[in-house]
Amino acid sequence: MLNPKKLDMAYKRYRKNFVDGINFNDIKEKYDISKSKIESIVESNAIEKDHILLVNLNKIFSYYLSQWKNDVLISGGYKAEGLKNMQKVVFYQCMGQDLYKIRYPQMIIEYSFRGVIVALVHFTMFGWEKEENILFDFIVEHFGSNLLEANDENRHTWFLLELYLQYRNNTIMGTKEKVHLNVKEKFKNAGLQCGLIPEDLDVYSEVLERWSTPSSEEIENLVGKMALYHSQLASEIGQLGEFGDFRYGFYPFEILFLLYVRKQMDLYVPKQFEDLLMNTPEAKMVFGDPEPYPEWDPLLLQIDNFYRKNYPEYIPNKHGVLFR
């Protein structure tokens, strides 16, 4: 049962984390330190050190995470620029990592399976189809490899992936239904790690069976169950768990993606919600159709240009201009 007082306290702690805990000015200072490292490598064309560019993408991500929280969560605005740049950085982490799969095959990956799927569904919601397709191709090519280990315990991640596949009529490992179970079985047979992949998706299994229902009452009930599930886990903010993180703890992107997909298919979408989760500033952001690309971060642009110049096999080189 959801404890409303506990949820409210958790939300206040979530917000306070980006006021007193992770100060925007402190993050900006770390971003500036990375700037000098990146510019030094780019200006000297130091290819032997260019993996440092990839590592420093995390500082750019953190900068825009902090900007997003400052603009939306703290100030109560609806600017999605920070969020858009966060997902864009994840894209370039994947594109850059692909370059080092032979040179540094044991290199630590700076992104997660969950993070890549989150970027994919946001590209979809933003209407950035070209970049979405490139990222999906990367996912398919590297699924289960050391570049994209999919031994993920988060139920909402598997829900998002399966809903995306059904919406786009695509497949992963030959399936778009009960994806988590099929992947788990195939990974097990291939000797790949799969112990964290859940056996069931809880409320998300029910939603996947009925996400395209024409019934307004049924979809409202399903969304309510999703919000309750998310809220119960977000109540444990700061703890290890599915929605216990401060990055996305009270941002119901899995529900927003479901509503986006239904809207695109001209199906009924609830407009009003009574619960706290669906009434946070992050939940109330409105995306354009399509959403304008964000202005290029100068450091990210330098990194992209460096890789384009020095590596013909760099994936973006095959696709021309991106994010413009």
Coordinates of N, CA and C in Angstrom, one line a residue, residues 96-278:
G96 N 30.8 6.7 -29.9 CA 32.2 6.7 -29.6 C 32.7 5.3 -29.1
Q97 N 31.9 4.7 -28.3 CA 32.4 3.4 -27.7 C 32.6 2.4 -28.8
D98 N 31.7 2.4 -29.9 CA 31.9 1.5 -31.0 C 33.3 1.6 -31.6
L99 N 33.9 2.7 -31.5 CA 35.3 2.9 -32.1 C 36.3 2.1 -31.4
Y100 N 36.1 1.8 -30.1 CA 37.1 1.2 -29.3 C 36.9 -0.2 -29.0
K101 N 35.9 -0.8 -29.7 CA 35.6 -2.3 -29.4 C 36.8 -3.2 -29.8
I102 N 37.7 -2.8 -30.6 CA 38.8 -3.6 -31.0 C 40.1 -3.1 -30.2
R103 N 40.3 -1.8 -30.2 CA 41.4 -1.2 -29.6 C 41.4 -1.4 -28.1
Y104 N 40.3 -1.1 -27.5 CA 40.2 -1.3 -26.0 C 39.0 -2.2 -25.7
P105 N 39.0 -3.5 -26.0 CA 37.9 -4.4 -25.9 C 37.4 -4.5 -24.4
Q106 N 38.2 -4.2 -23.5 CA 37.8 -4.3 -22.1 C 37.5 -3.0 -21.4
M107 N 37.4 -2.0 -22.2 CA 37.2 -0.6 -21.7 C 35.9 -0.6 -21.0
I108 N 35.9 0.1 -19.8 CA 34.6 0.2 -19.0 C 33.6 1.1 -19.8
I109 N 32.4 0.6 -19.8 CA 31.3 1.3 -20.5 C 30.8 2.4 -19.6
E110 N 30.6 3.6 -20.1 CA 30.1 4.7 -19.3 C 28.6 4.8 -19.3
Y111 N 27.9 4.1 -20.2 CA 26.5 4.1 -20.2 C 25.9 2.8 -19.8
S112 N 24.6 2.7 -19.6 CA 24.0 1.5 -19.2 C 22.9 1.1 -20.2
F113 N 22.5 -0.2 -20.1 CA 21.4 -0.7 -21.0 C 20.2 0.2 -20.8
R114 N 19.8 0.4 -19.5 CA 18.7 1.2 -19.2 C 18.8 2.6 -19.8
G115 N 20.0 3.2 -19.7 CA 20.2 4.5 -20.2 C 20.0 4.6 -21.7
V116 N 20.5 3.6 -22.4 CA 20.3 3.6 -23.9 C 18.9 3.4 -24.3
I117 N 18.1 2.6 -23.6 CA 16.7 2.4 -23.9 C 15.9 3.7 -23.6
V118 N 16.3 4.3 -22.5 CA 15.7 5.6 -22.2 C 15.9 6.6 -23.3
A119 N 17.2 6.7 -23.8 CA 17.5 7.6 -24.9 C 16.7 7.3 -26.1
L120 N 16.5 6.0 -26.4 CA 15.8 5.5 -27.6 C 14.3 6.0 -27.5
V121 N 13.7 5.8 -26.4 CA 12.3 6.2 -26.3 C 12.1 7.7 -26.3
H122 N 13.1 8.4 -25.8 CA 13.0 9.9 -25.8 C 13.2 10.4 -27.2
F123 N 14.1 9.8 -28.0 CA 14.3 10.2 -29.4 C 12.9 10.0 -30.1
T124 N 12.2 8.9 -29.8 CA 10.9 8.6 -30.4 C 9.9 9.7 -30.0
M125 N 9.9 10.0 -28.7 CA 8.9 11.0 -28.3 C 9.2 12.4 -28.8
F126 N 10.5 12.7 -29.0 CA 11.0 14.0 -29.6 C 10.7 14.0 -31.1
G127 N 10.5 12.9 -31.7 CA 10.3 12.9 -33.2 C 11.6 12.9 -34.0
W128 N 12.7 12.5 -33.3 CA 14.0 12.6 -34.0 C 14.2 11.2 -34.7
E129 N 13.5 10.9 -35.7 CA 13.4 9.6 -36.3 C 14.8 9.2 -36.9
K130 N 15.5 10.0 -37.5 CA 16.8 9.7 -38.0 C 17.8 9.2 -37.0
E131 N 17.9 9.9 -35.9 CA 18.8 9.5 -34.8 C 18.2 8.3 -34.0
E132 N 16.9 8.2 -33.9 CA 16.3 7.0 -33.3 C 16.7 5.8 -34.1
N133 N 16.6 5.8 -35.4 CA 16.9 4.6 -36.2 C 18.4 4.2 -36.1
I134 N 19.3 5.2 -36.0 CA 20.7 4.9 -35.9 C 21.0 4.2 -34.5
L135 N 20.3 4.8 -33.5 CA 20.5 4.2 -32.1 C 19.9 2.8 -32.0
F136 N 18.8 2.6 -32.7 CA 18.2 1.3 -32.6 C 19.1 0.3 -33.4
D137 N 19.7 0.7 -34.5 CA 20.6 -0.2 -35.2 C 21.8 -0.6 -34.3
F138 N 22.3 0.4 -33.6 CA 23.4 0.1 -32.6 C 22.9 -0.9 -31.6
I139 N 21.7 -0.7 -31.1 CA 21.2 -1.7 -30.0 C 21.1 -3.1 -30.6
V140 N 20.6 -3.2 -31.8 CA 20.4 -4.5 -32.4 C 21.8 -5.2 -32.7
E141 N 22.7 -4.4 -33.2 CA 24.0 -4.9 -33.5 C 24.8 -5.4 -32.3
H142 N 24.7 -4.7 -31.2 CA 25.5 -4.9 -30.0 C 24.8 -5.6 -28.8
F143 N 23.5 -5.9 -29.1 CA 22.7 -6.4 -28.0 C 23.3 -7.7 -27.3
G144 N 23.6 -7.6 -26.0 CA 24.1 -8.7 -25.3 C 25.6 -8.8 -25.4
S145 N 26.3 -7.9 -26.1 CA 27.8 -7.9 -26.2 C 28.3 -7.0 -25.1
N146 N 29.6 -6.9 -25.0 CA 30.2 -6.1 -24.0 C 29.9 -4.6 -24.2
L147 N 29.5 -4.2 -25.4 CA 29.1 -2.9 -25.7 C 27.7 -2.5 -25.2
L148 N 26.9 -3.6 -25.0 CA 25.5 -3.3 -24.5 C 25.0 -4.6 -23.8
E149 N 25.6 -4.8 -22.6 CA 25.1 -5.9 -21.8 C 23.7 -5.6 -21.4
A150 N 22.8 -6.6 -21.5 CA 21.4 -6.5 -21.3 C 20.9 -7.3 -20.1
N151 N 21.8 -7.6 -19.2 CA 21.5 -8.3 -17.9 C 20.9 -7.3 -16.9
D152 N 19.7 -6.8 -17.2 CA 19.2 -5.7 -16.5 C 18.0 -6.1 -15.7
E153 N 17.9 -5.7 -14.4 CA 16.8 -6.1 -13.5 C 15.6 -5.2 -13.5
N154 N 15.7 -4.0 -14.2 CA 14.6 -3.1 -14.2 C 13.5 -3.5 -15.0
R155 N 12.3 -3.7 -14.4 CA 11.1 -4.2 -15.2 C 10.7 -3.1 -16.2
H156 N 10.8 -1.8 -15.8 CA 10.3 -0.8 -16.7 C 11.2 -0.7 -18.0
T157 N 12.4 -1.1 -17.9 CA 13.3 -1.1 -19.1 C 12.8 -2.1 -20.1
W158 N 12.5 -3.3 -19.6 CA 12.0 -4.3 -20.5 C 10.6 -3.9 -21.1
F159 N 9.8 -3.3 -20.2 CA 8.5 -2.8 -20.7 C 8.7 -1.8 -21.8
L160 N 9.6 -0.8 -21.6 CA 9.8 0.2 -22.7 C 10.3 -0.4 -23.9
L161 N 11.3 -1.3 -23.9 CA 11.8 -2.0 -25.0 C 10.7 -2.7 -25.8
E162 N 9.9 -3.5 -25.1 CA 8.9 -4.3 -25.8 C 7.8 -3.4 -26.4
L163 N 7.4 -2.3 -25.6 CA 6.4 -1.4 -26.2 C 6.9 -0.7 -27.4
Y164 N 8.2 -0.3 -27.4 CA 8.8 0.3 -28.5 C 8.8 -0.6 -29.7
L165 N 9.2 -1.9 -29.5 CA 9.2 -2.9 -30.6 C 7.9 -3.1 -31.2
Q166 N 6.9 -3.2 -30.4 CA 5.5 -3.4 -30.9 C 5.0 -2.1 -31.6
Y167 N 5.3 -1.0 -31.1 CA 4.9 0.3 -31.7 C 5.6 0.5 -33.1
R168 N 6.9 0.2 -33.2 CA 7.6 0.3 -34.4 C 7.6 -0.9 -35.3
N169 N 7.0 -2.0 -34.8 CA 7.0 -3.3 -35.5 C 8.4 -3.8 -35.9
N170 N 9.2 -3.7 -34.9 CA 10.6 -4.2 -35.0 C 10.8 -5.4 -34.0
T171 N 11.9 -6.0 -34.1 CA 12.2 -7.2 -33.2 C 13.6 -7.1 -32.6
I172 N 13.8 -7.7 -31.5 CA 15.1 -7.9 -30.9 C 15.3 -9.4 -30.7
M173 N 16.4 -10.0 -31.3 CA 16.6 -11.4 -31.2 C 15.4 -12.2 -31.7
G174 N 14.7 -11.7 -32.7 CA 13.7 -12.4 -33.4 C 12.3 -12.3 -32.7
T175 N 12.2 -11.4 -31.7 CA 10.9 -11.3 -31.0 C 10.5 -9.9 -30.7
K176 N 9.2 -9.6 -30.5 CA 8.7 -8.4 -29.9 C 7.7 -8.6 -28.9
E177 N 7.6 -9.9 -28.4 CA 6.6 -10.2 -27.4 C 7.3 -11.0 -26.3
K178 N 7.0 -10.7 -25.0 CA 7.7 -11.4 -23.9 C 9.2 -11.3 -24.1
V179 N 9.6 -10.1 -24.4 CA 11.0 -9.9 -24.8 C 12.0 -10.4 -23.7
H180 N 11.6 -10.0 -22.5 CA 12.5 -10.3 -21.3 C 12.7 -11.8 -21.2
L181 N 11.7 -12.6 -21.4 CA 11.8 -14.0 -21.2 C 12.5 -14.7 -22.4
N182 N 12.3 -14.2 -23.6 CA 13.0 -14.8 -24.8 C 14.4 -14.4 -24.7
V183 N 14.8 -13.2 -24.3 CA 16.2 -12.8 -24.2 C 16.8 -13.6 -23.1
K184 N 16.2 -13.8 -22.0 CA 16.8 -14.5 -20.9 C 17.1 -15.9 -21.3
E185 N 16.2 -16.6 -22.0 CA 16.4 -18.0 -22.4 C 17.6 -18.0 -23.4
K186 N 17.6 -17.1 -24.4 CA 18.6 -17.1 -25.4 C 20.0 -16.8 -24.8
F187 N 20.0 -15.9 -23.9 CA 21.3 -15.6 -23.2 C 21.8 -16.8 -22.4
K188 N 20.9 -17.4 -21.7 CA 21.2 -18.6 -20.9 C 21.8 -19.7 -21.8
N189 N 21.2 -19.9 -23.0 CA 21.7 -21.0 -23.9 C 23.0 -20.6 -24.5
A190 N 23.3 -19.3 -24.6 CA 24.5 -18.8 -25.2 C 25.6 -18.6 -24.2
G191 N 25.3 -18.9 -22.9 CA 26.3 -18.7 -21.9 C 26.5 -17.3 -21.5
L192 N 25.6 -16.4 -21.8 CA 25.7 -15.0 -21.4 C 25.0 -14.7 -20.1
Q193 N 25.5 -13.7 -19.3 CA 24.9 -13.4 -18.0 C 23.4 -13.0 -18.2
C194 N 22.5 -13.6 -17.4 CA 21.1 -13.2 -17.6 C 20.4 -13.3 -16.2
G195 N 21.1 -13.5 -15.2 CA 20.5 -13.7 -13.9 C 19.6 -12.6 -13.3
L196 N 20.0 -11.4 -13.8 CA 19.2 -10.2 -13.3 C 17.9 -9.9 -14.1
I197 N 17.8 -10.5 -15.3 CA 16.6 -10.2 -16.1 C 15.4 -10.8 -15.4
P198 N 14.4 -10.1 -15.1 CA 13.3 -10.5 -14.3 C 12.5 -11.6 -15.0
E199 N 11.9 -12.5 -14.2 CA 11.0 -13.5 -14.7 C 9.6 -13.0 -15.0
D200 N 9.2 -11.9 -14.3 CA 7.9 -11.3 -14.6 C 8.1 -9.8 -14.6
L201 N 7.2 -9.1 -15.2 CA 7.3 -7.6 -15.3 C 6.2 -6.9 -14.4
D202 N 5.6 -7.7 -13.5 CA 4.7 -7.1 -12.6 C 3.6 -6.5 -13.4
V203 N 3.2 -5.2 -13.0 CA 2.1 -4.5 -13.7 C 2.3 -4.3 -15.1
Y204 N 3.6 -4.2 -15.6 CA 3.9 -4.0 -17.0 C 3.5 -5.1 -17.9
S205 N 3.4 -6.3 -17.4 CA 2.9 -7.5 -18.2 C 1.5 -7.2 -18.6
E206 N 0.7 -6.8 -17.6 CA -0.7 -6.5 -17.9 C -0.9 -5.4 -18.9
V207 N 0.0 -4.4 -18.7 CA -0.1 -3.2 -19.6 C 0.3 -3.6 -21.1
L208 N 1.3 -4.4 -21.2 CA 1.7 -4.9 -22.5 C 0.7 -5.7 -23.2
E209 N -0.1 -6.4 -22.5 CA -1.2 -7.2 -23.1 C -2.4 -6.3 -23.5
R210 N -2.5 -5.1 -22.9 CA -3.7 -4.3 -23.1 C -3.4 -2.9 -23.5
W211 N -2.2 -2.5 -23.9 CA -1.8 -1.1 -24.0 C -2.6 -0.4 -25.2
S212 N -3.1 -1.2 -26.1 CA -3.8 -0.6 -27.2 C -5.3 -0.7 -27.1
T213 N -5.8 -1.0 -25.9 CA -7.2 -1.1 -25.6 C -8.0 0.2 -26.0
P214 N -9.1 0.0 -26.6 CA -9.9 1.2 -27.0 C -10.7 1.8 -25.8
S215 N -10.7 1.0 -24.7 CA -11.5 1.4 -23.5 C -10.8 2.5 -22.7
S216 N -11.5 3.7 -22.6 CA -10.9 4.7 -21.8 C -10.8 4.4 -20.3
E217 N -11.8 3.6 -19.8 CA -11.8 3.2 -18.4 C -10.6 2.2 -18.2
E218 N -10.4 1.3 -19.1 CA -9.3 0.4 -18.9 C -8.0 1.0 -18.9
I219 N -7.7 1.9 -19.8 CA -6.4 2.5 -19.9 C -6.2 3.4 -18.7
E220 N -7.2 4.1 -18.2 CA -7.0 4.9 -17.0 C -6.7 4.0 -15.8
N221 N -7.3 2.8 -15.8 CA -7.0 1.9 -14.7 C -5.5 1.4 -14.8
L222 N -5.1 1.1 -16.0 CA -3.7 0.6 -16.2 C -2.7 1.7 -15.9
V223 N -3.0 2.9 -16.3 CA -2.0 4.0 -16.0 C -2.0 4.2 -14.5
G224 N -3.1 4.1 -13.8 CA -3.2 4.2 -12.4 C -2.3 3.2 -11.7
K225 N -2.4 2.0 -12.2 CA -1.5 0.9 -11.6 C -0.1 1.1 -11.8
M226 N 0.3 1.7 -13.0 CA 1.7 2.0 -13.3 C 2.2 3.1 -12.4
A227 N 1.4 4.1 -12.2 CA 1.7 5.2 -11.3 C 1.9 4.8 -9.9
L228 N 1.0 3.9 -9.4 CA 1.1 3.3 -8.1 C 2.4 2.5 -7.9
Y229 N 2.7 1.7 -8.9 CA 4.0 0.9 -8.9 C 5.2 1.8 -8.8
H230 N 5.2 2.8 -9.7 CA 6.3 3.7 -9.7 C 6.5 4.5 -8.4
S231 N 5.3 5.0 -7.9 CA 5.3 5.8 -6.7 C 5.8 5.0 -5.5
Q232 N 5.4 3.7 -5.4 CA 5.8 2.9 -4.3 C 7.3 2.8 -4.3
L233 N 7.9 2.6 -5.4 CA 9.4 2.4 -5.5 C 10.1 3.8 -5.3
A234 N 9.5 4.8 -5.8 CA 10.1 6.2 -5.7 C 10.1 6.6 -4.2
S235 N 9.2 6.0 -3.4 CA 9.1 6.3 -2.0 C 10.4 6.0 -1.3
E236 N 11.1 5.0 -1.9 CA 12.4 4.6 -1.4 C 13.6 5.3 -2.0
I237 N 13.4 6.6 -2.4 CA 14.4 7.3 -3.1 C 15.7 7.3 -2.3
G238 N 16.8 7.1 -3.0 CA 18.1 7.1 -2.3 C 18.5 5.7 -2.0
Q239 N 17.6 4.7 -2.2 CA 17.9 3.3 -1.9 C 18.2 2.6 -3.3
L240 N 18.8 1.5 -3.3 CA 19.0 0.7 -4.5 C 17.6 0.2 -4.9
G241 N 17.2 0.3 -6.1 CA 15.9 -0.1 -6.5 C 15.6 0.5 -7.9
E242 N 14.5 0.1 -8.4 CA 14.1 0.4 -9.7 C 13.9 1.9 -10.0
F243 N 13.2 2.6 -9.0 CA 13.1 4.0 -9.1 C 13.6 4.8 -7.9
G244 N 14.6 4.2 -7.4 CA 15.2 4.8 -6.2 C 16.4 5.8 -6.5
D245 N 16.6 6.0 -7.8 CA 17.7 6.9 -8.1 C 17.2 8.4 -8.2
F246 N 18.1 9.3 -8.1 CA 17.8 10.7 -8.1 C 17.8 11.3 -9.6
R247 N 18.2 10.5 -10.5 CA 18.2 11.0 -11.9 C 16.8 11.0 -12.5
Y248 N 16.1 9.8 -12.3 CA 14.7 9.7 -12.9 C 13.7 9.3 -11.9
G249 N 14.0 9.3 -10.6 CA 13.1 8.7 -9.6 C 11.6 9.2 -9.7
F250 N 11.4 10.5 -9.9 CA 10.1 11.0 -9.9 C 9.7 11.5 -11.3
Y251 N 10.4 11.0 -12.3 CA 10.1 11.3 -13.7 C 9.5 10.1 -14.4
P252 N 8.1 10.1 -14.5 CA 7.4 8.8 -15.0 C 7.5 8.6 -16.5
F253 N 8.7 8.5 -17.0 CA 8.9 8.5 -18.5 C 8.3 7.2 -19.1
E254 N 8.2 6.2 -18.4 CA 7.6 4.9 -18.9 C 6.1 5.1 -19.1
I255 N 5.5 5.9 -18.3 CA 4.0 6.2 -18.4 C 3.9 7.2 -19.6
L256 N 4.7 8.2 -19.6 CA 4.7 9.2 -20.7 C 4.9 8.6 -22.1
F257 N 5.7 7.6 -22.1 CA 5.9 6.9 -23.4 C 4.7 6.2 -23.8
L258 N 4.1 5.5 -22.9 CA 2.8 4.8 -23.2 C 1.8 5.8 -23.7
L259 N 1.6 6.9 -23.1 CA 0.6 7.9 -23.5 C 1.0 8.5 -24.9
Y260 N 2.3 8.6 -25.1 CA 2.8 9.1 -26.4 C 2.4 8.1 -27.5
V261 N 2.6 6.9 -27.3 CA 2.3 5.8 -28.3 C 0.8 5.8 -28.6
R262 N 0.0 5.8 -27.6 CA -1.4 5.8 -27.8 C -1.9 7.0 -28.5
K263 N -1.3 8.2 -28.2 CA -1.7 9.4 -28.9 C -1.4 9.3 -30.4
Q264 N -0.2 8.8 -30.7 CA 0.2 8.6 -32.1 C -0.7 7.7 -32.8
M265 N -1.3 6.8 -32.1 CA -2.2 5.8 -32.8 C -3.7 6.2 -32.7
D266 N -3.9 7.5 -32.3 CA -5.2 8.1 -32.2 C -6.1 7.3 -31.2
L267 N -5.5 6.8 -30.1 CA -6.2 6.1 -29.0 C -6.4 7.1 -27.9
Y268 N -7.4 6.8 -27.1 CA -7.7 7.7 -26.0 C -6.5 7.8 -25.0
V269 N -6.3 9.1 -24.6 CA -5.2 9.3 -23.6 C -5.8 10.2 -22.5
P270 N -5.6 9.7 -21.2 CA -6.1 10.5 -20.1 C -5.4 11.9 -20.0
K271 N -6.1 12.9 -19.7 CA -5.6 14.2 -19.6 C -5.3 14.8 -18.2
Q272 N -6.0 14.2 -17.3 CA -5.9 14.7 -15.9 C -5.5 13.6 -15.0
F273 N -4.7 13.9 -14.0 CA -4.3 12.8 -13.0 C -4.3 13.4 -11.6
E274 N -4.6 12.6 -10.7 CA -4.8 13.0 -9.3 C -3.6 12.8 -8.4
D275 N -2.7 11.9 -8.9 CA -1.6 11.5 -8.0 C -0.4 12.5 -8.1
L276 N 0.5 12.4 -7.1 CA 1.7 13.3 -7.1 C 2.6 13.1 -8.3
L277 N 2.8 11.8 -8.6 CA 3.8 11.4 -9.6 C 3.5 12.1 -11.0
M278 N 2.3 12.1 -11.4 CA 1.9 12.6 -12.7 C 1.7 14.1 -12.7

